[in-house]
Short mmCIF file of C-alpha atoms and ligand atoms in Angstrom, two decimals:
data_model
loop_
_atom_site.label_atom_id
_atom_site.label_comp_id
_atom_site.label_asym_id
_atom_site.label_seq_id
_atom_site.Cartn_x
_atom_site.Cartn_y
_atom_site.Cartn_z
CA MET A 945 -32.38 -2.05 -4.37
CA ARG A 946 -30.33 -4.26 -6.65
CA ILE A 947 -27.58 -6.57 -5.41
CA PHE A 948 -24.64 -8.04 -7.33
CA SER A 949 -21.92 -10.35 -6.15
CA GLY A 950 -19.31 -12.50 -7.84
CA ILE A 951 -18.01 -15.82 -6.54
CA GLN A 952 -14.73 -17.49 -7.49
CA PRO A 953 -15.21 -21.00 -8.93
CA THR A 954 -13.73 -23.36 -6.37
CA GLY A 955 -15.41 -26.44 -4.96
CA ARG A 956 -13.71 -25.80 -1.66
CA LYS A 957 -15.97 -23.33 0.07
CA HIS A 958 -15.35 -23.30 3.81
CA LEU A 959 -17.42 -22.40 6.84
CA GLY A 960 -16.21 -18.78 6.76
CA ASN A 961 -17.40 -18.46 3.14
CA TYR A 962 -20.66 -20.15 4.07
CA ILE A 963 -21.52 -18.11 7.17
CA GLY A 964 -20.00 -14.87 5.92
CA ALA A 965 -20.95 -14.78 2.27
CA ILE A 966 -23.30 -17.51 1.11
CA VAL A 967 -25.87 -17.05 3.89
CA GLN A 968 -25.87 -13.34 3.09
CA TYR A 969 -26.50 -14.03 -0.62
CA VAL A 970 -29.54 -16.11 0.24
CA GLU A 971 -30.83 -13.35 2.51
CA GLY A 972 -30.02 -10.74 -0.18
CA GLN A 973 -31.96 -12.57 -2.87
CA HIS A 974 -35.10 -12.41 -0.69
CA ARG A 975 -34.51 -8.81 0.35
CA ALA A 976 -34.03 -7.64 -3.25
CA ALA A 977 -37.08 -9.58 -4.48
CA ALA A 978 -39.20 -8.22 -1.60
CA ALA A 979 -38.22 -4.68 -2.65
CA GLY A 980 -39.40 -5.41 -6.20
CA ASP A 981 -35.86 -5.64 -7.55
CA ILE A 982 -33.43 -8.49 -8.13
CA ALA A 983 -30.14 -9.92 -6.88
CA ILE A 984 -27.56 -11.22 -9.36
CA PHE A 985 -25.00 -13.88 -8.37
CA CYS A 986 -22.23 -14.63 -10.81
CA VAL A 987 -19.68 -17.45 -10.90
CA VAL A 988 -16.62 -15.58 -12.15
CA ASP A 989 -14.82 -17.99 -14.45
CA LEU A 990 -13.14 -15.15 -16.37
CA HIS A 991 -11.59 -13.86 -13.15
CA ALA A 992 -10.34 -17.38 -12.39
CA MET A 993 -8.16 -17.27 -15.52
CA THR A 994 -6.11 -14.35 -14.23
CA VAL A 995 -3.80 -16.90 -12.53
CA PRO A 996 -2.70 -20.26 -13.99
CA TRP A 997 -5.64 -22.59 -14.60
CA ASN A 998 -6.46 -25.96 -16.09
CA PRO A 999 -9.24 -25.76 -18.70
CA VAL A 1000 -10.82 -29.12 -17.80
CA GLU A 1001 -10.80 -28.35 -14.09
CA MET A 1002 -12.17 -24.87 -14.69
CA ARG A 1003 -15.45 -26.24 -16.00
CA GLU A 1004 -15.65 -28.78 -13.14
CA ARG A 1005 -15.05 -26.11 -10.50
CA VAL A 1006 -17.74 -23.88 -12.01
CA TYR A 1007 -20.25 -26.76 -11.70
CA ASP A 1008 -19.06 -27.50 -8.14
CA THR A 1009 -19.54 -23.88 -7.13
CA ALA A 1010 -22.93 -23.59 -8.81
CA ALA A 1011 -24.11 -26.76 -7.05
CA ILE A 1012 -22.92 -25.48 -3.64
CA LEU A 1013 -24.66 -22.12 -4.05
CA LEU A 1014 -27.90 -23.67 -5.25
CA ALA A 1015 -27.73 -26.27 -2.47
CA ALA A 1016 -27.30 -23.46 0.06
CA GLY A 1017 -30.51 -21.83 -1.08
CA LEU A 1018 -29.90 -19.57 -4.07
CA ASP A 1019 -33.07 -19.97 -6.10
CA PRO A 1020 -32.79 -19.27 -9.84
CA GLU A 1021 -36.48 -18.32 -9.82
CA GLN A 1022 -35.88 -15.58 -7.23
CA CYS A 1023 -32.49 -14.27 -8.31
CA ILE A 1024 -30.40 -14.16 -11.48
CA PHE A 1025 -27.79 -16.88 -11.27
CA ILE A 1026 -25.14 -16.69 -14.00
CA ARG A 1027 -21.74 -17.78 -15.23
CA GLN A 1028 -19.70 -14.70 -16.11
CA SER A 1029 -18.44 -15.94 -19.49
CA ASP A 1030 -22.03 -16.43 -20.72
CA ILE A 1031 -22.68 -12.68 -20.72
CA PRO A 1032 -20.56 -10.93 -23.38
CA GLU A 1033 -21.59 -7.50 -22.08
CA HIS A 1034 -19.33 -7.99 -19.04
CA THR A 1035 -16.21 -8.11 -21.19
CA GLU A 1036 -17.35 -5.38 -23.55
CA LEU A 1037 -18.11 -3.05 -20.65
CA ALA A 1038 -14.73 -3.88 -19.13
CA TRP A 1039 -13.10 -2.34 -22.19
CA HIS A 1040 -15.18 0.83 -21.89
CA MET A 1041 -14.47 1.05 -18.15
CA GLY A 1042 -10.77 0.63 -18.85
CA ALA A 1043 -10.92 3.98 -20.63
CA VAL A 1044 -11.90 5.70 -17.36
CA THR A 1045 -9.64 3.70 -15.03
CA ALA A 1046 -6.31 5.18 -13.96
CA HIS A 1047 -3.35 2.90 -14.60
CA GLY A 1048 -1.81 4.27 -11.40
CA ASP A 1049 -4.85 3.16 -9.37
CA LEU A 1050 -4.58 -0.40 -10.71
CA ASN A 1051 -0.91 -0.34 -9.79
CA ARG A 1052 -1.86 0.35 -6.16
CA MET A 1053 -4.17 -2.66 -5.78
CA HIS A 1054 -3.01 -4.87 -2.87
CA GLN A 1055 -4.38 -7.99 -4.50
CA PHE A 1056 -2.42 -7.35 -7.70
CA LYS A 1057 0.77 -6.85 -5.73
CA GLU A 1058 0.25 -10.06 -3.75
CA LYS A 1059 -0.85 -12.23 -6.64
CA SER A 1060 1.74 -10.93 -9.10
CA ALA A 1061 4.52 -11.61 -6.58
CA ARG A 1062 3.38 -15.24 -6.43
CA GLN A 1063 3.43 -15.87 -10.23
CA ARG A 1064 6.47 -17.72 -11.48
CA ASP A 1065 6.02 -17.70 -15.29
CA LEU A 1066 3.68 -14.95 -16.32
CA VAL A 1067 2.05 -11.95 -14.72
CA SER A 1068 -0.75 -11.53 -17.23
CA ALA A 1069 -2.36 -8.30 -18.34
CA ASP A 1070 -5.66 -9.84 -17.20
CA LEU A 1071 -4.33 -10.07 -13.63
CA PHE A 1072 -3.57 -6.35 -13.79
CA THR A 1073 -6.97 -5.40 -15.20
CA TYR A 1074 -8.88 -7.81 -12.92
CA PRO A 1075 -10.53 -4.89 -11.04
CA VAL A 1076 -11.76 -3.35 -14.30
CA LEU A 1077 -13.66 -6.52 -15.21
CA MET A 1078 -14.97 -6.66 -11.65
CA ALA A 1079 -16.22 -3.07 -12.00
CA ALA A 1080 -17.93 -3.99 -15.28
CA ASP A 1081 -19.60 -7.02 -13.64
CA VAL A 1082 -21.42 -4.78 -11.19
CA LEU A 1083 -21.91 -1.65 -13.31
CA ALA A 1084 -23.49 -3.62 -16.18
CA TYR A 1085 -26.49 -4.23 -13.87
CA ARG A 1086 -26.55 -0.78 -12.27
CA ALA A 1087 -26.46 -2.62 -8.94
CA ASN A 1088 -26.66 -0.63 -5.70
CA GLU A 1089 -25.14 -3.07 -3.26
CA VAL A 1090 -22.07 -5.31 -3.48
CA PRO A 1091 -21.75 -7.89 -0.68
CA VAL A 1092 -18.11 -8.99 -0.51
CA GLY A 1093 -15.44 -9.85 2.01
CA ASP A 1094 -13.14 -7.22 3.46
CA ASP A 1095 -10.36 -8.33 1.07
CA GLN A 1096 -12.41 -6.87 -1.81
CA ARG A 1097 -12.85 -3.42 -0.25
CA GLN A 1098 -10.22 -1.74 -2.45
CA HIS A 1099 -11.73 -3.25 -5.60
CA VAL A 1100 -15.17 -1.90 -4.72
CA GLU A 1101 -13.73 1.54 -3.97
CA LEU A 1102 -12.07 1.48 -7.39
CA MET A 1103 -15.34 0.56 -9.12
CA ARG A 1104 -17.07 3.45 -7.37
CA ASP A 1105 -14.39 5.84 -8.66
CA VAL A 1106 -14.69 4.40 -12.16
CA ALA A 1107 -18.49 4.78 -12.21
CA GLN A 1108 -18.23 8.31 -10.84
CA ARG A 1109 -15.58 9.32 -13.38
CA PHE A 1110 -17.69 7.87 -16.21
CA ASN A 1111 -20.81 9.72 -15.04
CA ASP A 1112 -18.94 13.01 -14.55
CA ARG A 1113 -17.72 12.85 -18.11
CA PHE A 1114 -20.67 11.28 -19.98
CA GLY A 1115 -23.79 11.89 -17.85
CA GLU A 1116 -25.67 9.95 -15.18
CA ILE A 1117 -25.61 6.56 -16.86
CA LEU A 1118 -24.09 4.25 -14.28
CA VAL A 1119 -25.02 3.62 -10.64
CA VAL A 1120 -22.27 4.14 -8.06
CA PRO A 1121 -22.59 0.98 -5.92
CA GLU A 1122 -22.14 0.61 -2.17
CA LEU A 1123 -19.86 -1.88 -0.47
CA LYS A 1124 -21.52 -4.27 1.97
CA ILE A 1125 -19.24 -6.26 4.24
CA PRO A 1126 -20.84 -9.11 6.19
CA GLU A 1127 -20.32 -8.66 9.93
CA LEU A 1128 -19.74 -12.22 10.91
CA GLY A 1129 -17.87 -13.90 8.05
CA ALA A 1130 -14.80 -11.80 8.61
CA ARG A 1131 -14.64 -13.21 12.11
CA ILE A 1132 -14.66 -16.96 11.43
CA MET A 1133 -11.16 -18.08 12.41
CA ASP A 1134 -9.02 -21.12 11.74
CA LEU A 1135 -9.74 -23.81 14.36
CA GLN A 1136 -6.03 -24.58 14.78
CA ASP A 1137 -4.86 -20.97 14.70
CA PRO A 1138 -7.75 -18.83 15.96
CA THR A 1139 -5.84 -15.60 15.43
CA SER A 1140 -5.93 -16.08 11.61
CA LYS A 1141 -9.00 -16.09 9.41
CA MET A 1142 -10.27 -19.42 8.13
CA SER A 1143 -8.83 -19.66 4.62
CA THR A 1144 -8.46 -22.24 1.87
CA THR A 1145 -5.12 -20.89 0.70
CA SER A 1146 -3.35 -19.75 3.86
CA GLY A 1147 -5.06 -21.70 6.66
CA SER A 1148 -4.28 -25.06 8.22
CA PRO A 1149 -6.08 -28.06 6.65
CA GLU A 1150 -7.17 -29.36 10.08
CA GLY A 1151 -8.43 -25.95 11.14
CA THR A 1152 -10.50 -25.33 8.00
CA VAL A 1153 -14.01 -26.80 7.88
CA TYR A 1154 -15.29 -27.27 4.34
CA VAL A 1155 -18.97 -27.20 3.42
CA LEU A 1156 -18.46 -30.55 1.68
CA ASP A 1157 -16.53 -32.24 4.51
CA ASP A 1158 -18.50 -35.26 5.73
CA ALA A 1159 -20.09 -35.14 9.18
CA LYS A 1160 -17.38 -37.30 10.79
CA THR A 1161 -14.61 -35.03 9.48
CA VAL A 1162 -16.42 -31.95 10.76
CA GLU A 1163 -16.77 -33.57 14.19
CA LYS A 1164 -13.08 -34.47 14.26
CA LYS A 1165 -11.96 -30.98 13.29
CA PHE A 1166 -14.06 -29.39 16.04
CA LYS A 1167 -12.93 -31.90 18.66
CA ARG A 1168 -9.32 -30.95 17.91
CA ALA A 1169 -9.99 -27.21 17.88
CA VAL A 1170 -7.50 -25.12 19.86
CA THR A 1171 -9.03 -23.51 22.97
CA ASP A 1172 -7.04 -22.36 26.01
CA SER A 1173 -5.88 -23.65 29.39
CA ASP A 1174 -8.05 -21.53 31.69
CA ASP A 1175 -8.72 -23.51 34.86
CA PRO A 1176 -11.60 -23.71 35.47
CA PRO A 1177 -12.56 -23.42 31.77
CA ARG A 1178 -14.63 -20.32 30.94
CA ILE A 1179 -17.04 -20.44 28.00
CA VAL A 1180 -17.24 -16.71 27.30
CA ARG A 1181 -16.38 -14.44 24.41
CA ASP A 1182 -13.28 -12.49 25.31
CA PRO A 1183 -10.39 -11.07 23.25
CA SER A 1184 -7.91 -13.01 25.39
CA LYS A 1185 -9.69 -16.26 24.42
CA PRO A 1186 -9.65 -16.38 20.59
CA GLY A 1187 -10.24 -20.13 20.25
CA VAL A 1188 -13.23 -20.24 22.60
CA SER A 1189 -14.65 -17.00 21.17
CA ASN A 1190 -14.45 -18.44 17.65
CA LEU A 1191 -16.33 -21.59 18.68
CA ILE A 1192 -19.00 -19.46 20.36
CA ASP A 1193 -19.38 -17.32 17.21
CA ILE A 1194 -19.64 -20.39 14.98
CA LEU A 1195 -22.16 -22.02 17.29
CA ALA A 1196 -24.25 -18.83 17.43
CA ALA A 1197 -24.21 -18.51 13.63
CA ALA A 1198 -25.06 -22.18 13.09
CA ARG A 1199 -27.97 -22.02 15.56
CA GLY A 1200 -29.05 -18.59 14.35
CA THR A 1201 -28.90 -17.12 17.85
CA SER A 1202 -26.78 -14.54 19.69
CA PHE A 1203 -23.49 -15.34 21.37
CA ALA A 1204 -25.03 -14.34 24.72
CA GLU A 1205 -27.62 -17.09 24.28
CA VAL A 1206 -24.86 -19.55 23.42
CA GLU A 1207 -22.94 -18.58 26.55
CA ALA A 1208 -26.08 -19.00 28.65
CA SER A 1209 -26.85 -22.40 27.10
CA LEU A 1210 -23.39 -23.63 28.10
CA ALA A 1211 -23.36 -22.19 31.62
CA ASP A 1212 -23.46 -25.70 33.12
CA ALA A 1213 -20.91 -27.22 30.74
CA ARG A 1214 -18.17 -29.31 32.34
CA GLY A 1215 -15.46 -28.12 29.96
CA TYR A 1216 -14.53 -27.09 26.45
CA GLY A 1217 -15.40 -30.60 25.23
CA ASP A 1218 -19.10 -29.73 25.61
CA LEU A 1219 -18.64 -26.54 23.58
CA LYS A 1220 -16.81 -28.43 20.83
CA VAL A 1221 -19.42 -31.19 20.63
CA ALA A 1222 -22.30 -28.68 20.59
CA THR A 1223 -20.62 -26.69 17.83
CA ALA A 1224 -19.91 -29.75 15.69
CA GLU A 1225 -23.53 -30.87 16.08
CA ALA A 1226 -24.93 -27.48 15.14
CA VAL A 1227 -22.63 -27.15 12.13
CA ASN A 1228 -23.56 -30.63 10.92
CA ALA A 1229 -27.25 -29.86 11.39
CA LEU A 1230 -26.71 -26.77 9.24
CA LEU A 1231 -24.64 -28.47 6.54
CA ASP A 1232 -26.21 -31.95 6.30
CA PRO A 1233 -29.10 -30.83 4.09
CA VAL A 1234 -26.74 -28.64 2.02
CA ARG A 1235 -24.45 -31.63 1.37
CA ASP A 1236 -27.41 -33.82 0.37
CA ARG A 1237 -28.78 -31.24 -2.05
CA TYR A 1238 -25.27 -30.67 -3.41
CA THR A 1239 -24.86 -34.36 -4.26
CA ALA A 1240 -28.16 -34.38 -6.15
CA LEU A 1241 -27.48 -31.13 -8.02
CA ARG A 1242 -23.87 -31.89 -8.91
CA ALA A 1243 -24.89 -35.21 -10.47
CA ASP A 1244 -26.70 -33.52 -13.36
CA GLU A 1245 -24.54 -31.06 -15.31
CA ASP A 1246 -27.24 -30.66 -17.99
CA VAL A 1247 -29.56 -29.21 -15.37
CA LEU A 1248 -26.82 -26.83 -14.21
CA GLU A 1249 -26.23 -25.74 -17.82
CA ALA A 1250 -29.97 -25.13 -18.25
CA ILE A 1251 -29.98 -22.97 -15.09
CA PHE A 1252 -27.04 -20.94 -16.45
CA ALA A 1253 -28.74 -20.55 -19.85
CA ALA A 1254 -31.95 -19.26 -18.24
CA GLY A 1255 -29.93 -16.92 -16.00
CA ALA A 1256 -28.00 -15.53 -18.97
CA ALA A 1257 -31.22 -14.77 -20.83
CA LYS A 1258 -32.57 -12.79 -17.85
CA ALA A 1259 -29.23 -11.09 -17.27
CA ARG A 1260 -28.86 -9.91 -20.83
CA GLU A 1261 -32.21 -8.12 -20.71
CA ILE A 1262 -30.50 -5.82 -18.22
CA THR A 1263 -26.96 -5.70 -19.58
CA ARG A 1264 -27.98 -5.00 -23.19
CA ASP A 1265 -29.78 -1.86 -22.02
CA THR A 1266 -26.80 -0.64 -20.04
CA LEU A 1267 -24.43 -1.29 -22.92
CA ALA A 1268 -26.71 0.51 -25.38
CA ASP A 1269 -26.66 3.59 -23.12
CA VAL A 1270 -22.91 3.40 -22.59
CA ARG A 1271 -22.15 3.00 -26.31
CA GLN A 1272 -24.42 5.92 -27.14
CA ALA A 1273 -22.79 8.12 -24.51
CA ILE A 1274 -19.22 7.41 -25.54
CA GLY A 1275 -19.87 7.63 -29.26
CA VAL A 1276 -19.08 4.12 -30.48
CA GLY A 1277 -21.26 1.90 -32.67
CA PRO A 1278 -24.15 3.01 -34.86
CA ARG A 1279 -25.95 6.33 -34.11
CA GLY A 1280 -29.00 5.96 -31.90
N1 LIG B 2345 -13.06 -10.52 -6.87
C1 LIG B 2345 -14.12 -11.18 -6.13
C2 LIG B 2345 -13.47 -12.19 -5.16
O1 LIG B 2345 -12.39 -12.66 -5.39
C3 LIG B 2345 -15.06 -11.91 -7.04
C4 LIG B 2345 -15.82 -10.97 -7.93
C5 LIG B 2345 -15.70 -10.85 -9.27
C6 LIG B 2345 -16.81 -10.04 -7.52
N2 LIG B 2345 -16.55 -9.89 -9.75
C7 LIG B 2345 -17.25 -9.40 -8.70
C8 LIG B 2345 -17.37 -9.72 -6.27
C9 LIG B 2345 -18.22 -8.39 -8.64
C10 LIG B 2345 -18.36 -8.72 -6.23
C11 LIG B 2345 -18.76 -8.06 -7.40
O2 LIG B 2345 -14.10 -12.54 -4.18
#
């Protein structure tokens, strides 16, 4: 069982990203290795240039993201950890996949519609073909499983169609991957507006807890979290209580227990203050070591470059094979 996921290069990963995605990557790397296969995690700098970007900041954000993921527990000895632009087979395969992608399907992508509506100067061709490169990322490794957030569902469905169309026409060369949506990450809500997902772009700054926020800031954000005015206060998960339910979910995830256990542990609480303090403490206990490791890792860019170089070498052992098969099947390049 082979896993592939791509991560946008931003240094601003929040608690929803951490609990929903990053924790699942770390678990996936062990699960894949235990099954005698491998998980590949890719910082997608080429996807980041589908909307306006600053070249100097791009490189910084890639290092930030790499340091966060490694600090959280991705281990370059156990998985393949890469920067997308280091592997030329991703872009070559994107061209070949473009030949079996319907223009009309790309035109229906929600993310393209949303992002293109937001561009003021240029809607680039790369923004339009974003899902084709994403398909190539995964298909180049013949990965079986793609852990991503619910917002990427349509892109994964498209890549499945593309792989299937390629195989129908040229033979069983590619693997049709499965979508894997984390259960919990989708549920981490903004602390100020617990009916919206925690989000860097659309959330409230006070309601978004970043992995790299210091402990005091985390405490402050939880203390100000919106709850409800039930009197007496009830610390239970309930659809009519989105703020309290969100805090219970976060606390359960941070402690690694069930929400029922969290409810039981707070049965004697005097009010929501106790829930907020407990959640802040558990989140800081979870993130303190990550922040410390981040600081150490981020301080040495040469080490990060060496990790990427080693990852690229391992990755290309896989991608070169796939590309050789694809080129042979479609009749380009020298005869085999
Ligand atoms: N589009 C994904 C996102 O924005 C990132 C990504 C790029 C990706 N290539 C991928 C995710 C391949 C999974 C597989 O989150």
